[in-house]
Structures are given as C-alpha cells and as structure tokens.
C-alpha cells in the first residue's frame, strides 16, 4: 500500500493507475475507520477487481463542520486507520493535511442548491457546501472510475450524485448498505462519544425506522406524514436522554417531501444525545 500526503504524489500515482486500463475506485472517509468503512472498501475492491486500484482518503474536512460542531474533537487515529487499510488491501491511502487541501486564502466552494436544502441541510446550513467542495476536489485529484459512499448518509449520497451529474464528472456513484451493530444501531465514528446510558438508548433511531415500517406494512392506505411523524416522535420522547432533531419522509430519488407515507417512501431522522448527534434512514 502506498501512503501519500501530498497533491503531486496522489496525482502522479492515480494517473499511473488509470494508465493501466484497470478501474480506479475511490472511498472518501474522515478516518476513525470502523466496520462500515471496511464494507465500503470491500465494495470498492469488487468494483476495481484484482488488478484495479482502490484509493481511500482520510481527511477530517473542517469546512463541513459548523462553528459549534465537533471538528476539533472528531476522533482521529491515523496509525490504526493506516493498519486497517493495509489489512483490507487498499492500494493507495491519501491522508492530506488541512493545509494541503485548503492552501492559502481558499475561497472557492461547490454548492448543490436543491437537494441540500432540507433535513441535514436545514439543521446544518453549511454542511453540504463543505461536503461537495471537498468531494469535488478529491474527484479532480484522483479522477476515479467510481466512488463508494454509505447509505447511512443517504442525503449526502444523493447530493454528491447530483453534483457529479451537474458538473459532468465521468464517475459512477455507488451507495453501499448501512452496516449496523447487532442491536440495530448504525455504525458511526460519533458513536464513540456516547456514554453507556446514551449508547443503550441510541437504538431508538432504528426502533423508529422499524416502527415506521410496521405501520406502513399494516396500513390499508397511505398514512398522513404528519400523523406518523407525531407517533414516531413520541417513541423518541420516551428515551430521557434523546432529543429529536427531525423525522422526515421523502422520495428516495428526488428527496421531495412525502405528504403521505407508503411502501417505497424513505424515512430519515436525526437525534441528539447530549452534544452527540446521530442520523439514520431507511426505506419503508
């Protein structure tokens, strides 16, 4: 595995990889890797094939964090992440510094203005601007044939797919399934922030998704979104350490809000446990 920190080196190595004629597949991450990230790397290897190149990036992207969010405390473990990538068969690991990605007086941003407005975009107004900017930069540096993202960040994947189409990046966007703990909690680097009591109650996110699926399954007709949202909100309220941010129902392709909820509708939610904010989503 080649470990790279500089832009000239990543450009040179990925250019050489592309010249081989075999696929180059990118997995962008913010590090602190867990089993969910490793599942994305495995998917990337399937797409690249034995002779292709899997590129993983480790970069905690400050511009996608709000001023009161956890950029400074976000978990970082470069030594462990490097070992995991090597064990997973990654070909190139790109771990740039902040100064490498945003040198000098950086003032150019990439903004997707439709899909990014609701849900995460409403709760974190500058978040997707940061995501699309750094992903566009990584796409330009690596120029992969495909890039793999996780379904846990469903809206993020939709925003990136839209950006890829709009800016004519010749890159296939692949969304891999969410990986969960045995009790249903979606794997996330931020799970490490949870106290034992918060961790126990954090399963309420998946409980909400399961309750919504059950309601839709047994409903004789589509359910009014407002009615179902209130019912599910009460489920969150039963957990004394949980504070609901939002529950939304929407079309999984367009992200348009659903006034009535039925099979095929998507649900997404965000819940605070103290200062820790967790998200999840699922198809009903």
XYZ file of C-alpha atoms in Angstrom:
284
model
C 0.000 0.000 0.000
C 1.252 3.466 -0.903
C 0.789 6.129 1.780
C 0.535 9.619 0.298
C 0.157 13.057 1.881
C 0.971 15.460 -0.980
C -1.069 16.507 -4.027
C 1.668 15.987 -6.661
C 2.170 12.425 -5.429
C -1.529 11.472 -5.415
C -1.969 12.967 -8.892
C 1.070 11.088 -10.187
C 0.119 7.734 -8.655
C -3.528 7.814 -9.713
C -2.556 8.891 -13.236
C -0.279 5.850 -13.426
C -3.093 3.644 -12.102
C -5.526 4.931 -14.725
C -2.997 4.346 -17.496
C -3.008 0.624 -16.683
C -6.504 0.364 -18.138
C -7.946 -1.127 -14.956
C -10.597 0.594 -12.810
C -9.730 3.120 -10.122
C -12.267 3.249 -7.286
C -12.330 5.915 -4.588
C -13.584 5.618 -0.999
C -13.605 9.055 0.694
C -13.631 8.916 4.511
C -12.945 11.141 7.506
C -10.984 8.354 9.175
C -11.532 6.667 12.547
C -12.432 3.659 10.448
C -14.937 1.037 11.578
C -16.646 -1.997 10.043
C -18.914 0.253 7.993
C -15.932 1.860 6.274
C -14.348 -1.539 5.712
C -17.532 -2.696 3.956
C -17.156 0.261 1.580
C -13.559 -0.749 0.888
C -14.655 -4.316 0.138
C -17.270 -2.976 -2.271
C -14.608 -0.829 -3.916
C -12.379 -3.862 -4.385
C -15.210 -5.740 -6.089
C -15.702 -2.832 -8.451
C -11.982 -2.416 -9.135
C -11.213 -6.108 -9.494
C -7.957 -7.766 -8.541
C -5.930 -5.666 -10.986
C -7.674 -2.365 -10.338
C -6.763 0.291 -7.796
C -8.625 1.118 -4.584
C -7.910 4.599 -3.245
C -9.023 5.529 0.283
C -8.838 9.087 1.547
C -8.573 10.039 5.234
C -9.401 13.694 5.772
C -11.399 15.415 8.509
C -12.940 18.177 6.422
C -13.228 21.293 8.564
C -15.480 23.208 6.162
C -18.346 20.732 6.562
C -18.449 21.369 10.317
C -20.457 24.236 11.764
C -18.820 26.711 14.197
C -20.270 24.933 17.252
C -19.756 21.381 15.969
C -17.121 18.796 16.805
C -14.310 19.431 14.300
C -11.639 19.804 16.990
C -12.757 16.730 18.941
C -13.678 14.499 15.984
C -11.920 11.152 16.606
C -8.659 10.740 14.704
C -6.422 7.655 14.692
C -4.138 7.714 11.666
C -1.913 4.844 12.820
C -4.849 2.486 13.348
C -6.591 3.605 10.148
C -3.424 3.015 8.139
C -3.096 -0.514 9.519
C -6.759 -1.282 8.756
C -6.411 -0.042 5.195
C -3.292 -2.126 4.657
C -5.055 -5.219 6.031
C -8.082 -4.515 3.806
C -5.930 -4.498 0.673
C -6.134 -0.790 -0.123
C -3.678 0.182 -2.865
C -3.322 3.905 -2.172
C -4.066 5.742 1.079
C -4.264 9.526 0.722
C -4.124 11.351 4.069
C -3.535 15.040 3.375
C -3.318 17.813 5.932
C -5.780 20.676 6.060
C -3.171 22.994 4.542
C -2.724 20.642 1.584
C -6.433 20.596 0.713
C -7.126 24.253 1.545
C -3.900 26.157 0.919
C -3.607 29.888 1.467
C -6.708 32.016 1.097
C -9.048 29.317 -0.185
C -12.309 30.971 -1.277
C -13.990 28.693 -3.853
C -16.862 26.378 -2.906
C -19.116 23.914 -4.717
C -22.801 24.288 -3.820
C -25.690 21.966 -4.715
C -28.746 24.161 -4.241
C -31.780 21.848 -4.395
C -31.320 18.516 -2.630
C -29.119 20.033 0.077
C -31.730 22.399 1.491
C -33.769 20.059 3.683
C -33.055 17.640 6.526
C -29.297 17.779 7.158
C -29.056 20.978 5.127
C -31.693 22.685 7.273
C -30.111 21.563 10.548
C -26.525 22.182 9.399
C -26.701 25.048 6.863
C -23.078 24.994 5.641
C -22.563 21.234 5.890
C -23.215 20.158 2.309
C -21.262 23.073 0.875
C -18.270 21.617 2.684
C -19.022 18.064 1.566
C -19.466 18.868 -2.123
C -16.403 21.108 -2.157
C -14.042 18.507 -0.733
C -15.517 15.648 -2.771
C -15.164 17.687 -5.978
C -11.522 18.340 -5.087
C -10.910 14.623 -4.426
C -12.634 13.709 -7.694
C -10.327 16.101 -9.551
C -7.212 14.767 -7.830
C -7.954 11.038 -8.168
C -10.202 11.003 -11.276
C -11.678 7.613 -10.340
C -13.994 5.492 -12.442
C -16.279 5.016 -9.438
C -16.662 6.273 -5.878
C -18.317 4.419 -2.994
C -20.418 6.059 -0.280
C -22.513 4.652 2.565
C -26.308 4.542 2.626
C -26.352 5.786 6.233
C -25.707 9.252 4.772
C -28.500 8.896 2.200
C -28.975 12.602 1.559
C -25.232 13.105 1.214
C -25.048 10.399 -1.437
C -27.952 11.989 -3.323
C -26.303 15.417 -3.192
C -22.996 14.003 -4.437
C -24.723 12.108 -7.231
C -26.457 15.327 -8.301
C -23.178 17.254 -8.206
C -21.475 14.524 -10.230
C -24.165 14.738 -12.903
C -24.354 18.523 -12.953
C -20.581 19.036 -13.196
C -20.100 16.216 -15.733
C -17.739 14.129 -13.639
C -17.416 10.798 -15.515
C -17.691 8.900 -12.241
C -20.120 6.196 -11.165
C -21.528 6.831 -7.672
C -22.123 3.597 -5.748
C -24.105 3.562 -2.494
C -23.372 0.600 -0.219
C -25.745 -0.662 2.509
C -25.643 0.630 6.067
C -23.749 -1.599 8.491
C -25.346 -1.980 11.924
C -24.494 -3.274 15.354
C -26.377 -6.389 16.460
C -28.944 -4.195 18.243
C -29.584 -2.136 15.103
C -27.543 1.000 15.791
C -25.921 2.208 12.576
C -22.130 2.258 12.775
C -20.735 5.781 13.065
C -17.489 7.312 14.252
C -19.575 9.546 16.534
C -20.909 6.526 18.420
C -17.641 6.709 20.371
C -18.903 9.898 22.029
C -21.862 8.126 23.668
C -21.901 7.331 27.376
C -23.031 3.787 28.288
C -26.533 5.078 29.085
C -26.704 7.072 25.844
C -25.454 4.096 23.850
C -28.248 1.965 25.309
C -30.901 4.495 24.315
C -29.368 5.262 20.890
C -31.059 2.196 19.419
C -34.213 4.327 19.334
C -33.188 5.572 15.872
C -33.527 2.091 14.423
C -36.611 1.463 16.579
C -38.256 4.429 14.839
C -37.430 3.024 11.404
C -38.804 -0.390 12.343
C -41.948 1.149 13.835
C -42.495 3.157 10.645
C -42.069 0.037 8.525
C -44.566 -1.844 10.663
C -47.084 0.994 10.459
C -46.822 1.143 6.671
C -46.993 -2.630 6.335
C -50.292 -2.876 8.221
C -51.921 0.319 6.950
C -54.794 -0.252 4.498
C -53.926 3.032 2.760
C -51.071 5.570 2.664
C -50.580 7.267 6.030
C -50.587 11.045 6.529
C -46.961 12.039 7.129
C -47.824 14.397 9.982
C -49.755 11.768 11.890
C -46.997 9.168 11.561
C -44.320 11.728 12.464
C -46.091 12.606 15.702
C -46.454 8.938 16.601
C -42.763 8.268 15.991
C -41.739 11.424 17.839
C -43.418 10.072 20.949
C -41.275 6.952 20.630
C -38.120 9.105 20.750
C -39.500 11.153 23.641
C -39.717 8.017 25.786
C -35.912 7.953 25.904
C -34.994 10.566 28.508
C -31.515 11.181 27.063
C -32.741 11.604 23.474
C -33.733 14.901 21.862
C -35.290 14.703 18.408
C -33.935 16.995 15.696
C -36.142 15.838 12.820
C -38.074 12.959 11.259
C -38.701 13.308 7.529
C -40.446 11.218 4.868
C -39.422 11.650 1.243
C -38.993 10.165 -2.212
C -35.666 8.249 -2.153
C -34.583 9.524 -5.594
C -35.725 13.143 -5.628
C -35.746 13.738 -1.838
C -39.067 15.527 -2.311
C -41.133 15.504 0.914
C -43.890 12.911 1.079
C -47.240 14.136 2.374
C -48.478 10.561 2.549
C -46.310 7.629 3.564
C -46.462 4.234 1.872
C -44.251 1.372 0.766
C -41.218 2.753 -1.037
C -41.205 6.027 0.886
C -37.928 6.790 2.651
C -37.571 7.917 6.269
C -34.639 9.848 7.736
C -34.117 11.122 11.258
C -31.588 12.858 13.470
C -31.447 12.594 17.263
C -29.242 14.310 19.843
C -27.784 12.535 22.855
C -26.199 15.369 24.773
C -23.927 17.057 22.231
C -23.739 13.925 20.071
C -25.968 13.973 17.006
C -26.753 10.683 15.266
C -28.551 10.124 11.962
C -30.171 7.128 10.305
C -32.540 6.349 7.449
C -34.303 3.513 5.728
C -36.722 2.519 3.020
C -40.263 1.714 4.180
